[in-house]
C-alpha cells in the first residue's frame, strides 16, 4: 500500500492545466490497461468502487446521485460488458497477443503459455514458453521471444500512423516474461518500453515457483543460487507509478497516441494463492488505478491529454481453483505428485511415434506428429478412458471433459482457432493432434519435481514441476473477462454513459437488457458467465453484443483510425459500436457492384472498295479513325495515392506528403454525370463489406480519358473509391440523365501510405 499512497500523493499534489499543443493525436489517445486475471465478478460497486465508477460515472439506479469520483470523472462516459471473452487458450501469452493484434491464435501463432512448434529447417519440435525458466547461470527470468508473425501489434500500428506529427507508443509491462515475448515490438523505433528487472521493480513474492530445485552454491552461506537474481513480476502500483512518471516527466510534454499497461499482480496472486488473497489484491488494484487516473487528470503535463483519452481496462483471462491434489495422475502412480499423465502418455504409442502432452493448466495439447489418423483416434479414446479411470481412483470422479482432434477443431469449436496454417493451407504442427479439456477443479501438470536427488536439477524439462499452483487457467471456463471503458463525452468517438444518474444514458450491461442493435434473448450476468456453458457462446443468441478480446484491438484501431488493411484481423472481430457515438466502423452494407461489361471492340472497317476503270484504280478512302473508340460509360478505373504533384510513393521526393488520391478512367459518352464515394473496408464480417465514409457532389466530365486529383483531408483514410456514372444530355437548355447508370469500386493503391510523409524518421526513445 505504500506505493499506492505515494502514487496518490503525486496525483493529489499535481495542479490542473490546459491542454498543450502536443497532447494526443488528431483522434485523441487510448490507454489500454490489461489486468491479468480480472474476471467479470471481480468488478463490483463494493469491492472495486473506482473500476465500477469508470463504467458508471453517472451513478446507478441504487445510487442516482453519482459516485465518490464525480469530480475526477466529470464530463466522461463509461461502458462495461457483462460477459466479455478471452481467446482460447485462456492464457497470458495467447490473450496478450490477441489483445494487441486483433487476430486469432491460429493467425498470430501463440497458442498458449507453453506449446511446441517446429522451428528451423529441420522442423524439430521445440518447446516455446512464456513462463520464466530457472536457468541458474542467467539467474532465471527468461522466456522465449515469439514473433507475432504477420500480425502487427497496436504498438506498431500506432508508431506508423498519421494521427500525430511524431506518433509514439508506450508500453509498461508488469510481467517480464511477457516483455521478452514482445521484444520485437518493444524494440521498434518510436516505442518506449519498461518492464521489471531483478534490479528494479521486481517483486520476488510474485515470481513463479521454481520448476526444478536449484543446487546450493558453494560459499553462498546456504543461499539458493540464482533465485535472488530472478526478474519477477512487479506489483501493480509499481507498474502504474512507472507509467505515471513517464507520462508526467516526458521532456517534450508529449502524451503517446497509444499506451499499453500490463498489470500482473492479480493473476499471480490467484495462481500462487488461489482465492484467499483476491479481495485485498483487488482493493489495492482499484486504489492504484484511481491514483493513476487522478494523476493523469490533474498533472499539468497530462491533464489536457486526459480530456481526449479513452481508457480501456480489460482482463486477459480467468483462473479457477485447482488444488495440487487434483492433478490428472499417472494411471500407474495414482497419488504420486511427482508423476503425472504426461509421463504415461509418452509411452502410449510405439517409440517410432513419439507422443508428448504439454500441460497448459486446465487444458493440454497432445503432440504425436507421426501418428496416423487411426492412431489419433485410438489415442483420444485412451486419454479419456485412462484419465477418468485414474481420477476415479484418486478422487472418485471423472476429470476428462473432452478430447478434441485438432483436425476437426474448427467444426467442434469454431471460436477456438488453435490450428495455425502455413500459406499453402497446411498445418504448421504447432497445434498438435489433440486438445484435451478438464472438468472443473482439475488441472494437468506435475505438482513436484521428479528427481532422485532433490538438490540436483533434472537433465531436461521432463522431470520439472510443471504446475505446482493452487490456481490454473487455460480452458474454456477461464475465458470470461471483465471489460470497462471510460471516455470523454464531448470530442472524438464518444462513449455512451451507462447507468441511471443525472447524465442519463443506456442501461447498465450488467442488467438483463438487450444492448443496441442486438437480437435474441438477453442473459443475466450469472447465466452469461456460467462456467459450464461459455465455451463457444460469444456469438450465441443473447451474446451478440458481448465483446471478445479481438474486438478490443479492432475498436482501438477504429478510435485512432489506425490502418489495419494489411493486418490479418480475426474474421469474426467487430467494432464495439454499442458503446460509441458515432460508430467506429461501418453499419451499412455496400455490395460491390458487378463491373460493367466492356463493349466488344467494333468490327474492323470494311475493306476499301476498289473500282477498276481501264488502267486506273480508284480507291475509296476509309472513314476517318476515331481517336477514342470507346463508347461505353466507364472503363479502366484506376486509383492510387500520390503527392500533390501526382507522383506515387516510389517517385515522390523525400519529405513529400502523400495526401492526394489520383483517379484515372475512360468515359465513353459525350457527357457523363459522375459521383465519387470513399469507402473503407470493414473488418469482422464474413461477407465483403465496405463502409461509405464520404461522398462527393456529382460533377460532369466529357468523353475521353480523364484524370482527377483529390486532396484528402486527414480525417478521411479510404481504402476504396466508388465511381457512379450516368450519361446526361442537354435538350433545350435542360439537362437530364439517360440510360442506366454504371460504375464500379476500385481498391486504392498504396492506401496505407495516405497522409504519410516519405522518408520521415522517428525518434527512438528509452
PDB file of C-alpha atoms in Angstrom, residues 190-333:
ATOM      1  CA  UNK A 190       9.039   5.147 -31.580  1.00  0.00           C
ATOM      2  CA  UNK A 191       8.142   2.644 -28.841  1.00  0.00           C
ATOM      3  CA  UNK A 192       9.113   3.382 -25.227  1.00  0.00           C
ATOM      4  CA  UNK A 193       9.035   0.260 -23.052  1.00  0.00           C
ATOM      5  CA  UNK A 194       9.535  -0.636 -19.386  1.00  0.00           C
ATOM      6  CA  UNK A 195       9.392  -3.954 -17.548  1.00  0.00           C
ATOM      7  CA  UNK A 196      10.770  -5.007 -14.143  1.00  0.00           C
ATOM      8  CA  UNK A 197      14.259  -6.389 -13.761  1.00  0.00           C
ATOM      9  CA  UNK A 198      15.991  -8.099 -10.863  1.00  0.00           C
ATOM     10  CA  UNK A 199      17.495  -4.710 -10.001  1.00  0.00           C
ATOM     11  CA  UNK A 200      14.381  -2.541 -10.427  1.00  0.00           C
ATOM     12  CA  UNK A 201      10.681  -3.117  -9.903  1.00  0.00           C
ATOM     13  CA  UNK A 202      10.834  -6.882  -9.466  1.00  0.00           C
ATOM     14  CA  UNK A 203       8.955  -8.413  -6.515  1.00  0.00           C
ATOM     15  CA  UNK A 204      10.185 -11.919  -5.551  1.00  0.00           C
ATOM     16  CA  UNK A 205       6.849 -12.634  -3.855  1.00  0.00           C
ATOM     17  CA  UNK A 206       5.229 -12.687  -7.303  1.00  0.00           C
ATOM     18  CA  UNK A 207       7.844 -14.865  -9.008  1.00  0.00           C
ATOM     19  CA  UNK A 208       6.802 -18.214 -10.451  1.00  0.00           C
ATOM     20  CA  UNK A 209       7.691 -21.150  -8.255  1.00  0.00           C
ATOM     21  CA  UNK A 210      10.907 -22.892  -9.335  1.00  0.00           C
ATOM     22  CA  UNK A 211      10.062 -25.757 -11.637  1.00  0.00           C
ATOM     23  CA  UNK A 212      13.246 -27.528 -10.562  1.00  0.00           C
ATOM     24  CA  UNK A 213      15.121 -27.169  -7.264  1.00  0.00           C
ATOM     25  CA  UNK A 214      18.430 -25.414  -7.982  1.00  0.00           C
ATOM     26  CA  UNK A 215      21.678 -26.644  -6.490  1.00  0.00           C
ATOM     27  CA  UNK A 216      23.163 -24.982  -3.416  1.00  0.00           C
ATOM     28  CA  UNK A 217      26.162 -22.897  -4.434  1.00  0.00           C
ATOM     29  CA  UNK A 218      29.430 -23.209  -2.540  1.00  0.00           C
ATOM     30  CA  UNK A 219      30.277 -20.233  -0.394  1.00  0.00           C
ATOM     31  CA  UNK A 220      26.800 -18.766  -0.557  1.00  0.00           C
ATOM     32  CA  UNK A 221      26.009 -19.348   3.079  1.00  0.00           C
ATOM     33  CA  UNK A 222      23.243 -21.714   2.140  1.00  0.00           C
ATOM     34  CA  UNK A 223      21.506 -19.212  -0.111  1.00  0.00           C
ATOM     35  CA  UNK A 224      19.790 -20.894  -3.023  1.00  0.00           C
ATOM     36  CA  UNK A 225      21.869 -19.976  -6.030  1.00  0.00           C
ATOM     37  CA  UNK A 226      20.224 -17.907  -8.752  1.00  0.00           C
ATOM     38  CA  UNK A 227      16.837 -17.240  -7.150  1.00  0.00           C
ATOM     39  CA  UNK A 228      17.888 -13.842  -5.772  1.00  0.00           C
ATOM     40  CA  UNK A 229      18.742 -12.680  -9.309  1.00  0.00           C
ATOM     41  CA  UNK A 230      15.472 -13.592 -10.986  1.00  0.00           C
ATOM     42  CA  UNK A 231      13.410 -10.968 -12.798  1.00  0.00           C
ATOM     43  CA  UNK A 232       9.975 -11.299 -11.210  1.00  0.00           C
ATOM     44  CA  UNK A 233       6.671  -9.558 -11.958  1.00  0.00           C
ATOM     45  CA  UNK A 234       6.073  -6.165 -10.394  1.00  0.00           C
ATOM     46  CA  UNK A 235       3.282  -5.030  -8.126  1.00  0.00           C
ATOM     47  CA  UNK A 236       0.519  -3.192  -9.953  1.00  0.00           C
ATOM     48  CA  UNK A 237       1.232   0.030  -8.058  1.00  0.00           C
ATOM     49  CA  UNK A 238       4.878  -0.152  -9.168  1.00  0.00           C
ATOM     50  CA  UNK A 239       3.925  -0.579 -12.828  1.00  0.00           C
ATOM     51  CA  UNK A 240       1.361   2.237 -12.689  1.00  0.00           C
ATOM     52  CA  UNK A 241       3.775   4.531 -10.855  1.00  0.00           C
ATOM     53  CA  UNK A 242       6.375   3.925 -13.585  1.00  0.00           C
ATOM     54  CA  UNK A 243       3.744   4.718 -16.213  1.00  0.00           C
ATOM     55  CA  UNK A 244       2.605   7.898 -14.464  1.00  0.00           C
ATOM     56  CA  UNK A 245       6.185   9.099 -14.005  1.00  0.00           C
ATOM     57  CA  UNK A 246       6.874   8.608 -17.711  1.00  0.00           C
ATOM     58  CA  UNK A 247       3.647  10.387 -18.679  1.00  0.00           C
ATOM     59  CA  UNK A 248       4.281  13.362 -16.415  1.00  0.00           C
ATOM     60  CA  UNK A 249       8.036  13.770 -16.950  1.00  0.00           C
ATOM     61  CA  UNK A 250       8.319  13.427 -20.722  1.00  0.00           C
ATOM     62  CA  UNK A 251      10.851  16.116 -21.724  1.00  0.00           C
ATOM     63  CA  UNK A 252       8.678  17.268 -24.634  1.00  0.00           C
ATOM     64  CA  UNK A 253       5.412  17.196 -22.702  1.00  0.00           C
ATOM     65  CA  UNK A 254       4.036  14.599 -25.093  1.00  0.00           C
ATOM     66  CA  UNK A 255       1.355  12.031 -24.468  1.00  0.00           C
ATOM     67  CA  UNK A 256       1.579   8.958 -26.718  1.00  0.00           C
ATOM     68  CA  UNK A 257      -1.182   8.161 -29.161  1.00  0.00           C
ATOM     69  CA  UNK A 258      -1.356   4.672 -27.647  1.00  0.00           C
ATOM     70  CA  UNK A 259      -0.162   3.346 -24.287  1.00  0.00           C
ATOM     71  CA  UNK A 260      -0.272  -0.288 -23.166  1.00  0.00           C
ATOM     72  CA  UNK A 261      -0.060  -1.211 -19.486  1.00  0.00           C
ATOM     73  CA  UNK A 262       0.039  -4.850 -18.365  1.00  0.00           C
ATOM     74  CA  UNK A 263      -0.700  -5.434 -14.672  1.00  0.00           C
ATOM     75  CA  UNK A 264       0.433  -8.846 -13.420  1.00  0.00           C
ATOM     76  CA  UNK A 265      -0.262  -8.866  -9.665  1.00  0.00           C
ATOM     77  CA  UNK A 266      -3.875 -10.097  -9.538  1.00  0.00           C
ATOM     78  CA  UNK A 267      -3.198 -13.051 -11.814  1.00  0.00           C
ATOM     79  CA  UNK A 268      -0.062 -14.023  -9.932  1.00  0.00           C
ATOM     80  CA  UNK A 269      -1.928 -13.932  -6.608  1.00  0.00           C
ATOM     81  CA  UNK A 270      -4.744 -16.074  -7.995  1.00  0.00           C
ATOM     82  CA  UNK A 271      -2.254 -18.581  -9.330  1.00  0.00           C
ATOM     83  CA  UNK A 272       0.029 -18.633  -6.282  1.00  0.00           C
ATOM     84  CA  UNK A 273      -2.578 -18.451  -3.508  1.00  0.00           C
ATOM     85  CA  UNK A 274      -5.951 -19.288  -5.006  1.00  0.00           C
ATOM     86  CA  UNK A 275      -8.884 -17.172  -3.828  1.00  0.00           C
ATOM     87  CA  UNK A 276      -7.526 -16.298  -0.381  1.00  0.00           C
ATOM     88  CA  UNK A 277      -5.721 -13.084  -1.357  1.00  0.00           C
ATOM     89  CA  UNK A 278      -8.116 -11.912  -4.071  1.00  0.00           C
ATOM     90  CA  UNK A 279     -10.198  -9.336  -2.093  1.00  0.00           C
ATOM     91  CA  UNK A 280      -7.144  -7.493  -0.749  1.00  0.00           C
ATOM     92  CA  UNK A 281      -5.418  -7.598  -4.142  1.00  0.00           C
ATOM     93  CA  UNK A 282      -8.493  -6.187  -5.878  1.00  0.00           C
ATOM     94  CA  UNK A 283      -8.671  -3.398  -3.298  1.00  0.00           C
ATOM     95  CA  UNK A 284      -5.032  -2.471  -3.972  1.00  0.00           C
ATOM     96  CA  UNK A 285      -5.552  -2.668  -7.744  1.00  0.00           C
ATOM     97  CA  UNK A 286      -8.573  -0.385  -7.560  1.00  0.00           C
ATOM     98  CA  UNK A 287      -6.746   2.169  -5.395  1.00  0.00           C
ATOM     99  CA  UNK A 288      -3.688   2.155  -7.678  1.00  0.00           C
ATOM    100  CA  UNK A 289      -5.822   2.689 -10.796  1.00  0.00           C
ATOM    101  CA  UNK A 290      -7.693   5.532  -9.092  1.00  0.00           C
ATOM    102  CA  UNK A 291      -4.420   7.210  -8.160  1.00  0.00           C
ATOM    103  CA  UNK A 292      -3.039   6.756 -11.674  1.00  0.00           C
ATOM    104  CA  UNK A 293      -6.119   8.266 -13.325  1.00  0.00           C
ATOM    105  CA  UNK A 294      -6.212  11.082 -10.776  1.00  0.00           C
ATOM    106  CA  UNK A 295      -2.622  11.877 -11.667  1.00  0.00           C
ATOM    107  CA  UNK A 296      -3.356  11.979 -15.392  1.00  0.00           C
ATOM    108  CA  UNK A 297      -6.414  14.171 -14.838  1.00  0.00           C
ATOM    109  CA  UNK A 298      -4.657  16.705 -12.604  1.00  0.00           C
ATOM    110  CA  UNK A 299      -0.985  16.899 -13.599  1.00  0.00           C
ATOM    111  CA  UNK A 300      -0.172  19.971 -15.742  1.00  0.00           C
ATOM    112  CA  UNK A 301       1.659  17.849 -18.324  1.00  0.00           C
ATOM    113  CA  UNK A 302      -1.125  15.275 -18.767  1.00  0.00           C
ATOM    114  CA  UNK A 303      -4.466  16.871 -17.878  1.00  0.00           C
ATOM    115  CA  UNK A 304      -5.072  18.223 -21.383  1.00  0.00           C
ATOM    116  CA  UNK A 305      -4.469  14.831 -22.964  1.00  0.00           C
ATOM    117  CA  UNK A 306      -6.653  13.095 -20.377  1.00  0.00           C
ATOM    118  CA  UNK A 307      -9.590  15.159 -21.608  1.00  0.00           C
ATOM    119  CA  UNK A 308      -9.141  13.452 -25.003  1.00  0.00           C
ATOM    120  CA  UNK A 309      -8.216   9.956 -23.785  1.00  0.00           C
ATOM    121  CA  UNK A 310     -10.258   6.760 -23.849  1.00  0.00           C
ATOM    122  CA  UNK A 311      -9.250   4.415 -21.030  1.00  0.00           C
ATOM    123  CA  UNK A 312      -9.805   0.695 -21.637  1.00  0.00           C
ATOM    124  CA  UNK A 313      -9.421  -1.717 -18.712  1.00  0.00           C
ATOM    125  CA  UNK A 314      -9.695  -5.378 -19.646  1.00  0.00           C
ATOM    126  CA  UNK A 315      -8.898  -8.730 -18.128  1.00  0.00           C
ATOM    127  CA  UNK A 316      -6.852 -11.165 -20.156  1.00  0.00           C
ATOM    128  CA  UNK A 317      -8.231 -14.469 -18.838  1.00  0.00           C
ATOM    129  CA  UNK A 318      -9.646 -16.002 -15.698  1.00  0.00           C
ATOM    130  CA  UNK A 319      -8.381 -18.518 -13.157  1.00  0.00           C
ATOM    131  CA  UNK A 320     -10.037 -21.315 -11.248  1.00  0.00           C
ATOM    132  CA  UNK A 321      -9.126 -23.162  -8.084  1.00  0.00           C
ATOM    133  CA  UNK A 322      -7.190 -26.353  -8.874  1.00  0.00           C
ATOM    134  CA  UNK A 323      -5.760 -27.864  -5.662  1.00  0.00           C
ATOM    135  CA  UNK A 324      -2.458 -29.653  -6.137  1.00  0.00           C
ATOM    136  CA  UNK A 325      -4.135 -32.968  -5.285  1.00  0.00           C
ATOM    137  CA  UNK A 326      -6.334 -32.529  -8.380  1.00  0.00           C
ATOM    138  CA  UNK A 327      -3.643 -33.108 -10.993  1.00  0.00           C
ATOM    139  CA  UNK A 328      -4.586 -35.756 -13.560  1.00  0.00           C
ATOM    140  CA  UNK A 329      -2.457 -38.630 -12.291  1.00  0.00           C
ATOM    141  CA  UNK A 330      -0.380 -41.289 -13.975  1.00  0.00           C
ATOM    142  CA  UNK A 331      -2.662 -44.360 -14.037  1.00  0.00           C
ATOM    143  CA  UNK A 332       0.162 -46.479 -12.585  1.00  0.00           C
ATOM    144  CA  UNK A 333       1.254 -43.894  -9.973  1.00  0.00           C
TER     145      UNK A 333
END
